[in-house]
Coordinates of C-alpha atoms in Angstrom, one line a residue:
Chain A
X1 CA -41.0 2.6 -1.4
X2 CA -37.7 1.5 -3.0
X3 CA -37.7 -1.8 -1.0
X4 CA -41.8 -2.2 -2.0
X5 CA -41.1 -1.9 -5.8
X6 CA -38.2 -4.2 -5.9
X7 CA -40.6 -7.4 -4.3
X8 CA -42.8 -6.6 -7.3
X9 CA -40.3 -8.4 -9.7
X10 CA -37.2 -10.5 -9.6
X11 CA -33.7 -9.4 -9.5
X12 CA -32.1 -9.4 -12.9
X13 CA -28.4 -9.1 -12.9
X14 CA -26.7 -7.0 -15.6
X15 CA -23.0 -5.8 -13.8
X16 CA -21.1 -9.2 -15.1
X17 CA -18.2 -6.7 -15.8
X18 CA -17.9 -6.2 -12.2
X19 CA -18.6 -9.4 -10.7
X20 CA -20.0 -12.7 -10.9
X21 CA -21.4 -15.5 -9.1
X22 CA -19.6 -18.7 -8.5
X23 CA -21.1 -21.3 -11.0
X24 CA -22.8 -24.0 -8.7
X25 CA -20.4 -26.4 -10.9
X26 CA -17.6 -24.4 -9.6
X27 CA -18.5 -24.3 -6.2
X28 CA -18.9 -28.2 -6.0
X29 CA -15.2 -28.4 -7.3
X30 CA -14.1 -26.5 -4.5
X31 CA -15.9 -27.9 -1.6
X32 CA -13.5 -30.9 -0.7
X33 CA -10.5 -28.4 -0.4
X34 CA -12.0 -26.4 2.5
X35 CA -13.3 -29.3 4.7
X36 CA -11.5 -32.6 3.7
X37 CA -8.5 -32.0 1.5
X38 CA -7.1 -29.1 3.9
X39 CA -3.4 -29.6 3.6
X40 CA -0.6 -27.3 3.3
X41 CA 0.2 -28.3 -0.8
X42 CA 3.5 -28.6 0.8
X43 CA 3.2 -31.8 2.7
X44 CA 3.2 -35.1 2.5
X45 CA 0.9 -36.6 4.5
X46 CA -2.9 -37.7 3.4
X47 CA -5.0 -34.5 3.6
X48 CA -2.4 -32.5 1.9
X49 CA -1.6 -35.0 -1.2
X50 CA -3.6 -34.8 -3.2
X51 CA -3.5 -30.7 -3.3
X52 CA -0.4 -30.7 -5.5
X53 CA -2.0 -32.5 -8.4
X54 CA -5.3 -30.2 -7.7
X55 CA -3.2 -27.5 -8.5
X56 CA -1.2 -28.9 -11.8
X57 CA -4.3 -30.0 -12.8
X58 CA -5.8 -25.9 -12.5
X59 CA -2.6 -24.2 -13.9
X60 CA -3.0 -26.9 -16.8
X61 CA -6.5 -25.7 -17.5
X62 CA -6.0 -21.8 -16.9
X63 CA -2.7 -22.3 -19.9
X64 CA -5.1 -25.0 -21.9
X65 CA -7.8 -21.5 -21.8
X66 CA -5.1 -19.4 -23.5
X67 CA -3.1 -21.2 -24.9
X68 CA -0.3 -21.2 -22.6
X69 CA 2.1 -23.7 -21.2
X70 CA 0.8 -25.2 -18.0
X71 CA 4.8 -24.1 -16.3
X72 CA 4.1 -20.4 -17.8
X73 CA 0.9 -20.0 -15.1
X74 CA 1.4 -18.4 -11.7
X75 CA -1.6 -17.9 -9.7
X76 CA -2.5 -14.8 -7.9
X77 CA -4.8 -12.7 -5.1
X78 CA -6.8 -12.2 -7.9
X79 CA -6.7 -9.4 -11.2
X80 CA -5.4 -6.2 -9.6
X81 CA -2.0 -8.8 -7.8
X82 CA -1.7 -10.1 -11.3
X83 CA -1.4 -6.4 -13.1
X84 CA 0.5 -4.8 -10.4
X85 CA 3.2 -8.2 -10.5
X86 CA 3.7 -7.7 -14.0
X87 CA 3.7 -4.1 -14.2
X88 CA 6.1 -3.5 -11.3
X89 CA 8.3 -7.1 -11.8
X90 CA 9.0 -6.0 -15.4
X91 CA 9.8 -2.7 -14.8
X92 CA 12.0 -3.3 -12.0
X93 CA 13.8 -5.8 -13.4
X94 CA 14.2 -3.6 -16.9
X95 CA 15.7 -0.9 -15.1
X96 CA 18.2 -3.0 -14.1
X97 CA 19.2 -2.5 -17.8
X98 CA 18.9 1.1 -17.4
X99 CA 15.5 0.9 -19.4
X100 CA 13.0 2.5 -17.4
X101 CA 10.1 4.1 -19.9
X102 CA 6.8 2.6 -19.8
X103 CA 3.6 3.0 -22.6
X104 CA 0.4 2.5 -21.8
X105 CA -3.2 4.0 -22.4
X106 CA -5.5 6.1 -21.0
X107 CA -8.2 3.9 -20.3
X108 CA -6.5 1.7 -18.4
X109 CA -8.1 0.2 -15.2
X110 CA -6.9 1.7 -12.2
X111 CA -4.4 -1.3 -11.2
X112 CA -2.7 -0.6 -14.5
X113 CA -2.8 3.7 -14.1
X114 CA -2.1 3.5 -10.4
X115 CA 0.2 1.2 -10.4
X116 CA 2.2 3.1 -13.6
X117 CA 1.3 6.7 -11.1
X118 CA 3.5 4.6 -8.3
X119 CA 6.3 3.8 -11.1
X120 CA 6.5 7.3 -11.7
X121 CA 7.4 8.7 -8.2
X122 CA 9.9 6.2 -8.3
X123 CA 11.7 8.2 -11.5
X124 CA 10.2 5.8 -14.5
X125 CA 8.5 7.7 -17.3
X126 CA 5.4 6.9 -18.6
X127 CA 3.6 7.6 -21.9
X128 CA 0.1 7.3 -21.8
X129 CA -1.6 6.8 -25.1
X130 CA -4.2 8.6 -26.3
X131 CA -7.4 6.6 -27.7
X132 CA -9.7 7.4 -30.6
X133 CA -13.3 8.2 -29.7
X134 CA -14.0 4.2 -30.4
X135 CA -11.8 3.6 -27.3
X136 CA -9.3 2.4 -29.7
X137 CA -5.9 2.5 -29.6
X138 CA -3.8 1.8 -32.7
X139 CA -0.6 -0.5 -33.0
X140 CA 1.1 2.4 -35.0
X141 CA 0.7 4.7 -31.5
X142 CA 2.4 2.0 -29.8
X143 CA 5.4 1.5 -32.5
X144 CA 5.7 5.5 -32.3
X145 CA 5.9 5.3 -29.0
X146 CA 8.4 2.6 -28.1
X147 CA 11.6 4.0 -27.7
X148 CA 15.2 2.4 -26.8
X149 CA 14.7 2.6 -23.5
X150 CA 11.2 1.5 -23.6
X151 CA 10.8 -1.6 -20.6
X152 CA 7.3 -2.5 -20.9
X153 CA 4.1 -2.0 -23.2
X154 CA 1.0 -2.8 -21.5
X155 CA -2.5 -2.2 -23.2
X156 CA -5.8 -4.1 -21.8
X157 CA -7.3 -6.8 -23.8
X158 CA -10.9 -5.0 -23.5
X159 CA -12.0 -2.1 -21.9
X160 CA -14.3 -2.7 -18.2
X161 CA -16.4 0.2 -18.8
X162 CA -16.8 0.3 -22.4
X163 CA -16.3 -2.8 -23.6
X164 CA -13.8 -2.1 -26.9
X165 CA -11.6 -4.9 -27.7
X166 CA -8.1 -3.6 -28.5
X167 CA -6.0 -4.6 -31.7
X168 CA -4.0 -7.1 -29.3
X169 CA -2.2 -9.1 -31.6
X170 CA -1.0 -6.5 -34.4
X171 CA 0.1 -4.5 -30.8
X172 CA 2.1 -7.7 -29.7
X173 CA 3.5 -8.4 -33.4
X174 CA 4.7 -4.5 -33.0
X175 CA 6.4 -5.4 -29.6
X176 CA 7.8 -8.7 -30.3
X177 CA 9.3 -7.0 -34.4
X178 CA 11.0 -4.4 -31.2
X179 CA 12.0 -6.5 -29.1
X180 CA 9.6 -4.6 -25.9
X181 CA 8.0 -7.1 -23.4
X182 CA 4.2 -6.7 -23.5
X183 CA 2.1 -7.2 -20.8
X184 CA -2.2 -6.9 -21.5
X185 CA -4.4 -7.2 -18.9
X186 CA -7.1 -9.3 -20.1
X187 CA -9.4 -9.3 -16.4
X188 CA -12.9 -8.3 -18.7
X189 CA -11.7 -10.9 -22.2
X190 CA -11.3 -14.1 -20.6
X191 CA -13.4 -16.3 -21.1
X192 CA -15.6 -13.7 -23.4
X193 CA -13.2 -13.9 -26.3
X194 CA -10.7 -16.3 -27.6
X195 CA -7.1 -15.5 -26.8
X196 CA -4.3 -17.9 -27.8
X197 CA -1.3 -15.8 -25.9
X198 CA 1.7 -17.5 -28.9
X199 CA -0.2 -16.1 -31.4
X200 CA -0.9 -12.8 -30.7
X201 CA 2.5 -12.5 -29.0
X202 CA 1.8 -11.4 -25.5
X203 CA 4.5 -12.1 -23.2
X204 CA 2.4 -11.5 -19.5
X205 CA -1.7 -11.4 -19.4
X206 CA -3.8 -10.7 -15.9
X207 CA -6.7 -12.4 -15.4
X208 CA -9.6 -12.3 -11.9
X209 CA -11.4 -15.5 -11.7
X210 CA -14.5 -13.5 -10.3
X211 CA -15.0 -12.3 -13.1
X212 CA -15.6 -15.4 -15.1
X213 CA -17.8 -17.4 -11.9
X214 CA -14.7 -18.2 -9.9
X215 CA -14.7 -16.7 -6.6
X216 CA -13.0 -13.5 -5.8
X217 CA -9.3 -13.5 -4.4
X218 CA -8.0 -15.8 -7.1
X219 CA -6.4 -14.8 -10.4
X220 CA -3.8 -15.6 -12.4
X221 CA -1.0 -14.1 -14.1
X222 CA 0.8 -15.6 -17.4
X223 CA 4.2 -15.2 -17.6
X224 CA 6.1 -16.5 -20.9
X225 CA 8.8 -18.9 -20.6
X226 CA 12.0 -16.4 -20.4
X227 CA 10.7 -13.4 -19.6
X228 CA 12.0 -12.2 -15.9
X229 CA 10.3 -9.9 -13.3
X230 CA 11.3 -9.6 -10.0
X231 CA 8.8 -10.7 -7.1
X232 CA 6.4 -8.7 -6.2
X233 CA 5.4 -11.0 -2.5
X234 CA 8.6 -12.9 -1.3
X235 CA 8.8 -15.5 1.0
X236 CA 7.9 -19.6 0.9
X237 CA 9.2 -21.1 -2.2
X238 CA 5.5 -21.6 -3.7
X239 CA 4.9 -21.1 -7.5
X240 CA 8.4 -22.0 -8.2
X241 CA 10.3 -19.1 -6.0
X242 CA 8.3 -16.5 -7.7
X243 CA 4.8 -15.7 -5.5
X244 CA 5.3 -16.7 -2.0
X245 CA 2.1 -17.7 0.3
X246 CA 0.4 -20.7 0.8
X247 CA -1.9 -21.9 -2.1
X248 CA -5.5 -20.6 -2.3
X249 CA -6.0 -24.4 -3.1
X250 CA -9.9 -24.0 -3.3
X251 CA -9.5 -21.2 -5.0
X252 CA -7.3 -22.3 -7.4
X253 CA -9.3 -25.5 -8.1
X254 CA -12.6 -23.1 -8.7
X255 CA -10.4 -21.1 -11.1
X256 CA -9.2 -24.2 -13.3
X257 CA -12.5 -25.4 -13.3
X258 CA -14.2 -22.0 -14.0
X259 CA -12.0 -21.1 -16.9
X260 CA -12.4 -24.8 -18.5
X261 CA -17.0 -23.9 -18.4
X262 CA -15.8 -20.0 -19.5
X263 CA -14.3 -21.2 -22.5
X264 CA -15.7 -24.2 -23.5
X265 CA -17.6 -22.7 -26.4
X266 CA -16.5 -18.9 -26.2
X267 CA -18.4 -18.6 -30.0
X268 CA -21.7 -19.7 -29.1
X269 CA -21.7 -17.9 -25.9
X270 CA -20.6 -14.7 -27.5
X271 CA -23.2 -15.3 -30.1
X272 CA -26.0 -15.5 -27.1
X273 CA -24.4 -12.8 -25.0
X274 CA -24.7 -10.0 -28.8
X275 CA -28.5 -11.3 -29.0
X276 CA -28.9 -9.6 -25.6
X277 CA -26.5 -6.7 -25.9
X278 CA -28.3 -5.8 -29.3
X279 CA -31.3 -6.2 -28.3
X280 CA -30.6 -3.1 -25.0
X281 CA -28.6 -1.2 -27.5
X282 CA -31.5 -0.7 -30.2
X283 CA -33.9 -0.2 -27.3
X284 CA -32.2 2.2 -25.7
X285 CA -30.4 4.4 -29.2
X286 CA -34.5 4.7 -30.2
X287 CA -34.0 7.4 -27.2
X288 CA -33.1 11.0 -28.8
X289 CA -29.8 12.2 -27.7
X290 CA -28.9 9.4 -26.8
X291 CA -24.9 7.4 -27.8
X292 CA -23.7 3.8 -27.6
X293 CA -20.1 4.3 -26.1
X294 CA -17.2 2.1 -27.2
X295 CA -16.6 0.5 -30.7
X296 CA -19.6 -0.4 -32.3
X297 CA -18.3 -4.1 -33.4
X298 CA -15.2 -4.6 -31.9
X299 CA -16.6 -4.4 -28.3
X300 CA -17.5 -7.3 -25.6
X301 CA -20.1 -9.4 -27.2
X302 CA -22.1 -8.7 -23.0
X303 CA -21.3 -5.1 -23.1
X304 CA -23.6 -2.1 -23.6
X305 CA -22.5 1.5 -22.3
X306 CA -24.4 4.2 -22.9
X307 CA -24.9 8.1 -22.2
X308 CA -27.8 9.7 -22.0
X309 CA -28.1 13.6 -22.6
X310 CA -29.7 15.9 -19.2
X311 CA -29.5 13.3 -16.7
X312 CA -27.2 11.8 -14.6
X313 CA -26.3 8.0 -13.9
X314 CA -26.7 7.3 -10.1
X315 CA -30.6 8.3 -10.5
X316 CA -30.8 6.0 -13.2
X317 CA -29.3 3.4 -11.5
X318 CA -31.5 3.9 -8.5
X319 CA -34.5 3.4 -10.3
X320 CA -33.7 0.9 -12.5
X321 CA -32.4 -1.1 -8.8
X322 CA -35.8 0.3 -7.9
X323 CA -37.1 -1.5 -10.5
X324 CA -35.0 -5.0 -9.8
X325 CA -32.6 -4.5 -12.2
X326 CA -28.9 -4.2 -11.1
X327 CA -26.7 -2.1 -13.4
X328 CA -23.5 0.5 -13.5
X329 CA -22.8 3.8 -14.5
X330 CA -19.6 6.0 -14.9
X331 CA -21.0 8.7 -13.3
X332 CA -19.4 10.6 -10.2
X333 CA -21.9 10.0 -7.8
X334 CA -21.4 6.8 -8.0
X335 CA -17.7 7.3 -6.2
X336 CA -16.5 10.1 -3.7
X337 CA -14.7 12.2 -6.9
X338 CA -15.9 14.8 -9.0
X339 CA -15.1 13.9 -12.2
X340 CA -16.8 11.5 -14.3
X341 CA -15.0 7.9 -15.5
X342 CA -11.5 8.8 -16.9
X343 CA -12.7 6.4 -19.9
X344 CA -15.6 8.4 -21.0
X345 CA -13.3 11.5 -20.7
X346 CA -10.8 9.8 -22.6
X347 CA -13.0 8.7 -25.7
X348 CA -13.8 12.9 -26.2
X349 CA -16.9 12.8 -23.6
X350 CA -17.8 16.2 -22.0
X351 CA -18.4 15.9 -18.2
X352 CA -21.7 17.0 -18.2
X353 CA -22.4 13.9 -20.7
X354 CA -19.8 11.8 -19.2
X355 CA -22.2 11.9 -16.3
X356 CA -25.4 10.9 -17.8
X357 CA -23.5 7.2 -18.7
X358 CA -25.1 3.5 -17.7
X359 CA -23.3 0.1 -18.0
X360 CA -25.4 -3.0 -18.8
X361 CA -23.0 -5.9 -18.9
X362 CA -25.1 -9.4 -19.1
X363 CA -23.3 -13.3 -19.2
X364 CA -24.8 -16.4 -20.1
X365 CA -27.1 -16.4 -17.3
X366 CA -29.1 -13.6 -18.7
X367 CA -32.2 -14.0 -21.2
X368 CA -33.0 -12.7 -23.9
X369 CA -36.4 -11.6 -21.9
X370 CA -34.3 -10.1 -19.3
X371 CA -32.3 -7.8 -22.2
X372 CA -36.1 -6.7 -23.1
X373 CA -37.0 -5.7 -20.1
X374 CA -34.1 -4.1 -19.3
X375 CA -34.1 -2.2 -22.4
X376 CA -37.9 -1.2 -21.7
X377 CA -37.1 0.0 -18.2
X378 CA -34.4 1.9 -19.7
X379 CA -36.5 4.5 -21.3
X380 CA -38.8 4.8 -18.6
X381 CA -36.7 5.4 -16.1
X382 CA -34.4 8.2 -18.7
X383 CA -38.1 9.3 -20.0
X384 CA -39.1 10.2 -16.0
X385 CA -35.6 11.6 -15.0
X386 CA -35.9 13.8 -18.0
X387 CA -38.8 15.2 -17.3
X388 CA -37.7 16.5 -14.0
X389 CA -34.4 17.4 -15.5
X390 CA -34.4 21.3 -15.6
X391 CA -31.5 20.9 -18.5
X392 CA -33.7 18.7 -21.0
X393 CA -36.3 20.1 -23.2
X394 CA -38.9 17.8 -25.0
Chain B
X1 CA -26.4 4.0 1.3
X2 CA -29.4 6.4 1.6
X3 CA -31.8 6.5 4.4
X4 CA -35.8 5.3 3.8
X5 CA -36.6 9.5 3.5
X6 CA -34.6 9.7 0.6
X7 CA -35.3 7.0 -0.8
X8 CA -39.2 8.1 -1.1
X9 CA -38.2 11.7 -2.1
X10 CA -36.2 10.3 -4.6
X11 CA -38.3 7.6 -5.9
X12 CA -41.4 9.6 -5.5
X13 CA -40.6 13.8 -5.7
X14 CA -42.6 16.3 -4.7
X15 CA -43.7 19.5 -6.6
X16 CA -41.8 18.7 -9.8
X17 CA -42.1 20.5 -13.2
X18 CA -42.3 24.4 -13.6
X19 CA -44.5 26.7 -11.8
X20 CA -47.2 28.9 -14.3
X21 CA -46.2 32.8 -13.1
X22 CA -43.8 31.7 -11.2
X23 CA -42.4 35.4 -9.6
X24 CA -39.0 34.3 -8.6
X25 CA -36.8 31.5 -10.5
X26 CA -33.2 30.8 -9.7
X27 CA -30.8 27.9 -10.7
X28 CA -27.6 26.9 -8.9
X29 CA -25.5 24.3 -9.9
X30 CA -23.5 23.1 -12.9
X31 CA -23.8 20.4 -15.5
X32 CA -19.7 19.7 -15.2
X33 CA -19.9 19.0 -11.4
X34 CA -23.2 17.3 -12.2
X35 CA -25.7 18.6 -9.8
X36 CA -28.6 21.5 -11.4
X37 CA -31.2 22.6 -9.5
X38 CA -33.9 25.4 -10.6
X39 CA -36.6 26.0 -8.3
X40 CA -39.8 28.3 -9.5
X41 CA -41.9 30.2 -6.9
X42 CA -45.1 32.2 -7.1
X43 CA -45.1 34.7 -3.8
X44 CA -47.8 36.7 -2.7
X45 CA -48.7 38.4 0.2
X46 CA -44.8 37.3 1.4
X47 CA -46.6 33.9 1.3
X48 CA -44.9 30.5 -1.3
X49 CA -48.3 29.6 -2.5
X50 CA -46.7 27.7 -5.5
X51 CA -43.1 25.9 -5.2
X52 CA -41.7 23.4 -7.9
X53 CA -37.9 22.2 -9.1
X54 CA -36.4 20.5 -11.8
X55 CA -32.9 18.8 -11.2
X56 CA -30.5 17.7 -13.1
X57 CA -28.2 15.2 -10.4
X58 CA -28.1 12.4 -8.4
X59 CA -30.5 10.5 -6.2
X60 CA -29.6 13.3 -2.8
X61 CA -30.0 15.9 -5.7
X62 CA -33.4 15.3 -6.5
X63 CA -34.4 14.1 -2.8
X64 CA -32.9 17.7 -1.0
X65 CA -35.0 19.2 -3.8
X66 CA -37.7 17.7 -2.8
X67 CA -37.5 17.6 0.7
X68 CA -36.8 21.8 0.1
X69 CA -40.0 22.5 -1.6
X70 CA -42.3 20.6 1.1
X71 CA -40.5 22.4 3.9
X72 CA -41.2 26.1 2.4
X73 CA -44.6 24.9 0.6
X74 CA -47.1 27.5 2.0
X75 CA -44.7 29.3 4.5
X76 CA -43.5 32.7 4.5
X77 CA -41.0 34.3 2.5
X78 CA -39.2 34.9 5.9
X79 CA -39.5 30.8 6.8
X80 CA -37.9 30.0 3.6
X81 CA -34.8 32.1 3.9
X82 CA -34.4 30.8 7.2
X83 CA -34.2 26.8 5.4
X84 CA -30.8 25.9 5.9
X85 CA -29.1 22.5 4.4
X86 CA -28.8 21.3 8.1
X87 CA -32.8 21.4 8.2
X88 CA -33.0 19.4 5.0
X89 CA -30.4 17.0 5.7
X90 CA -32.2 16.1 9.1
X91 CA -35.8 15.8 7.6
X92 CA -34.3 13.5 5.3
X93 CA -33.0 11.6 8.1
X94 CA -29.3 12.2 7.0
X95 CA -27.1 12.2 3.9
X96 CA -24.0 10.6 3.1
X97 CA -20.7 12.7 3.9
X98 CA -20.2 13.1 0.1
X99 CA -23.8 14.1 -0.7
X100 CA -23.9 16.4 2.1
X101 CA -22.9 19.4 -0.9
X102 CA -26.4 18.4 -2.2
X103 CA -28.6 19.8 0.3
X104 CA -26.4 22.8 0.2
X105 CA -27.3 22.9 -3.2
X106 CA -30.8 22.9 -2.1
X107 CA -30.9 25.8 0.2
X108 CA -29.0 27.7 -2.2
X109 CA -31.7 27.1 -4.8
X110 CA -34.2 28.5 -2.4
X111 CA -31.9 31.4 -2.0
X112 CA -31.3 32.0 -5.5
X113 CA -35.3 32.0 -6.6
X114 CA -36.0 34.3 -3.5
X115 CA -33.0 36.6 -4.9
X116 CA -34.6 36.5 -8.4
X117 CA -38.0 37.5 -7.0
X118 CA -37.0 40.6 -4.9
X119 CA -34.8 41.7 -7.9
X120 CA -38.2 41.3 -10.1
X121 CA -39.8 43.4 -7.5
X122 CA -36.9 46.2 -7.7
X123 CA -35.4 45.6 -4.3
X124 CA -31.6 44.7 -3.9
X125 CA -32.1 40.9 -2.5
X126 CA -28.4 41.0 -1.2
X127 CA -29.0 42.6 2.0
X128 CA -32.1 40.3 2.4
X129 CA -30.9 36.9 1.2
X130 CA -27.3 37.4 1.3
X131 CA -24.7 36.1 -1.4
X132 CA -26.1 32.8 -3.3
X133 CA -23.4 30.5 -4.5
X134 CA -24.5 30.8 -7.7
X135 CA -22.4 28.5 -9.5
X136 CA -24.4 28.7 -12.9
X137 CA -22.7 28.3 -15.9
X138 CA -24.1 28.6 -19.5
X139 CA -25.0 24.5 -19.6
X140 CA -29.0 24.9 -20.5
X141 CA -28.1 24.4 -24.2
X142 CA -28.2 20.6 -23.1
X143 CA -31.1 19.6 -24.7
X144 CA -32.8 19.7 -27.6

């Protein structure tokens, strides 16, 4: 019956946050470089030459996006290679020092948390900060926090599930006044808001190109002229000594060229991207018991997270897939654990409400008629699941 | 991820809402963990003329529910405590590993009505139903 109601309309996609397409623009980019300009970067005969500029030409338009120096660009596997590089290259290489404390936060994405878990076993300490129920963190945590022996401060640009936008630049100015390296993983901000990494004093940023219409398995990470990390993939002497493996030309060619589109115009797109998000977040809030989660303003101009009270998120996701609309929730059902996101828990959530939470992330593909729809579909499908829910009462 | 049968139950349940005189009610499950399940029944004559749920879960949640009712709907009281989550899980034409705790849920929803209806009739169910894992805390306060 699922696979009858979803013929009856079109797919609209609303899980931007976790991936994307690859922009038809992109893709053309990329086609020579799997067919026709196959080379090893590393040679010098005809199919391989023209690679090398290919790639300068990519690493100058992923440091043009943030303001980076085209030499401070080291491309990756992709957003989890660029977090665990910088988190464990810093570290490593701090410890040499004897410093060997780490301060993070809570809401972290896994390659962050997992990656600081790892650090741990291996005798580093690490603070986890505490956010506000906003999913805000404030610089003044971080400047308690820092600590002689501090190595590295890494916050994220902007949350995946919940869209906040962290106070990056006071949290750099804080690092940079204490002389701690600070590392932000910016996988959901790129090409969503506008980063400029000398201004808001951030020494390492991760980025995933699939998250911005590249394709997935390419990323980047920005490394500031100076500061040192050890290597987290040895080997060739690609990317100056620093990642081996031969270039993901292609890849690398789609990412320059994605990130150039991404954030051509980051002010107009955001401005389209709110129309939509606002128009799903008053839809849905005219529910009762019903809570936007994440900061009301400072949040991902495509980003609407919600919890709704006495049900739970994979039903809701079912129907509204049922219903052609593809979305995400936070819930556990929707992974093999028991417990609900570690973000929602993190902003004050209670499990049981925790579980009733749904992710609508749009990009500039979306409609404003889509963001209708979806908010419409939204409180049928929480209106039916409540009535069968024996924990809601009208 | 889920089979067509669950997909239907799911999309489409059976016998949801609250039965009127229901004789035996019982709820297993917690809002932490996620899964709720209350099933009503109206017995006579050691017959389930009436059977309905509500559930408060996921997609296998409400399906097992579902699937539970139609599979005791008009039998005896002696079918029903026979249902195990096996029997579910195979008229749904399988389960996922990790939702397999779902249709255990279900037969212990079963259980726990049929315990709360030979209580109402002043018999001790536990010899007749044996132990329900009736992992109920005090969650109902949910709503409004």
């Amino acid at each position: 019956m699922g696979i009858k109601e979803r013929k009856m309309s079109k797919i609209i996609y609303a899980d931007n946050a976790a991936t994307t397409p690859v922009s038809p623009q992109v893709l053309q980019e990329m086609l020579p470089y799997f067919t026709e300009n196959y080379g090893n970067a590393s040679t010098v005969y005809s199919v391989g030459r023209g690679n090398r500029s290919a790639i300068a030409k990519a690493r100058k338009q992923v440091a043009d996006a943030i303001g980076a120096v085209d030499s401070e660009i080291y491309f990756t596997a992709g957003g989890s290679e660029s977090d665990n590089w910088a988190v464990k290259g810093v570290a490593k290489k701090q410890a040499e020092k004897g410093k060997k404390h780490l301060i993070t936060t809570k809401i972290e994405h896994h390659a962050i948390l997992h990656t600081m878990e790892a650090l741990e076993k291996e005798g580093f300490e690490v603070t986890y900060l505490p956010v506000d129920s906003c999913g805000l963190v404030t610089p003044q945590q971080v400047e308690a926090a820092i600590r002689p022996d501090t190595a590295l401060v890494s916050v994220m640009y902007a949350n995946n599930e919940i869209g906040t936008i962290e106070p990056i630049g006071e949290i750099g100015e804080v690092c940079r006044r204490h002389g701690v390296i600070f590392h932000t993983d910016a996988v959901q901000a790129v090409g969503s808001v506008e980063i400029n990494v000398k201004e808001q004093n951030i020494d390492l940023l991760s980025m995933s190109g699939h998250k911005f219409n590249a394709p997935k398995g390419i990323g980047a990470l920005y490394i500031r002229k100076g500061i040192q990390l050890i290597n987290l993939i040895d080997g060739g002497s690609q990317e100056k000594g620093k990642r081996a493996g031969t270039e993901n030309v292609p890849g690398i060619v789609g990412l320059g060229k994605a990130i150039e589109l991404a954030t051509s115009d980051i002010p107009a797109k955001a401005e389209k991207l709110k129309e939509m998000r606002d128009i799903v977040i008053r839809k849905a809030l005219s529910l009762p018991k019903s809570r936007l989660n994440g900061h009301p303003e400072n949040r991902l101009p495509g980003n609407a997270n919600f919890c709704f009270e006495g049900i739970e998120g994979e039903g809701m996701l079912l129907k509204l897939d049922g219903l052609g609309i593809c979305a995400a929730s936070g819930s556990a059902c929707t992974s093999a654990s028991l417990d609900p996101s570690h973000v929602l828990l993190a902003i004050g959530l209670p499990h049981e409400i925790a579980h009733g939470s749904l992710r609508i992330t749009f990009s500039d593909a979306n409609t404003t008629e889509e963001a209708e729809f979806i908010g419409d579909r939204i409180i049928q499908v929480v209106t039916e699941l409540r009535k069968m829910s024996p924990v809601w009462e009208d | 991820m889920y089979s067509e049968k669950v997909m239907d139950h799911f999309m489409h349940p059976r016998n949801v809402g609250e039965v009127e005189n229901a004789n035996g009610i019982g709820t297993v499950g917690n809002a932490t963990c996620g899964d709720i399940m209350k099933m009503y029944l109206r017995i006579e004559n050691d017959v389930i003329e009436e059977v309905s749920f509500k559930t408060f879960g996921c997609g296998a949640a409400i399906a097992t529910s579902s699937m539970a009712t139609e599979m005791i709907k008009g039998r005896t009281v002696k079918d029903a405590l026979n249902l195990t989550n096996k029997a579910v899980m195979e008229a749904l034409d399988g389960l996922p590993p990790v939702k397999v705790h779902c249709s255990v849920l279900a037969e212990q929803a079963v259980k726990a009505a049929l315990s709360d209806y030979y209580t109402k009739q002043g018999i001790d169910p536990l010899p007749i139903v044996g132990p329900v894992m009736n992992d109920v805390h005090e969650h109902d306060n949910l709503g409004e």
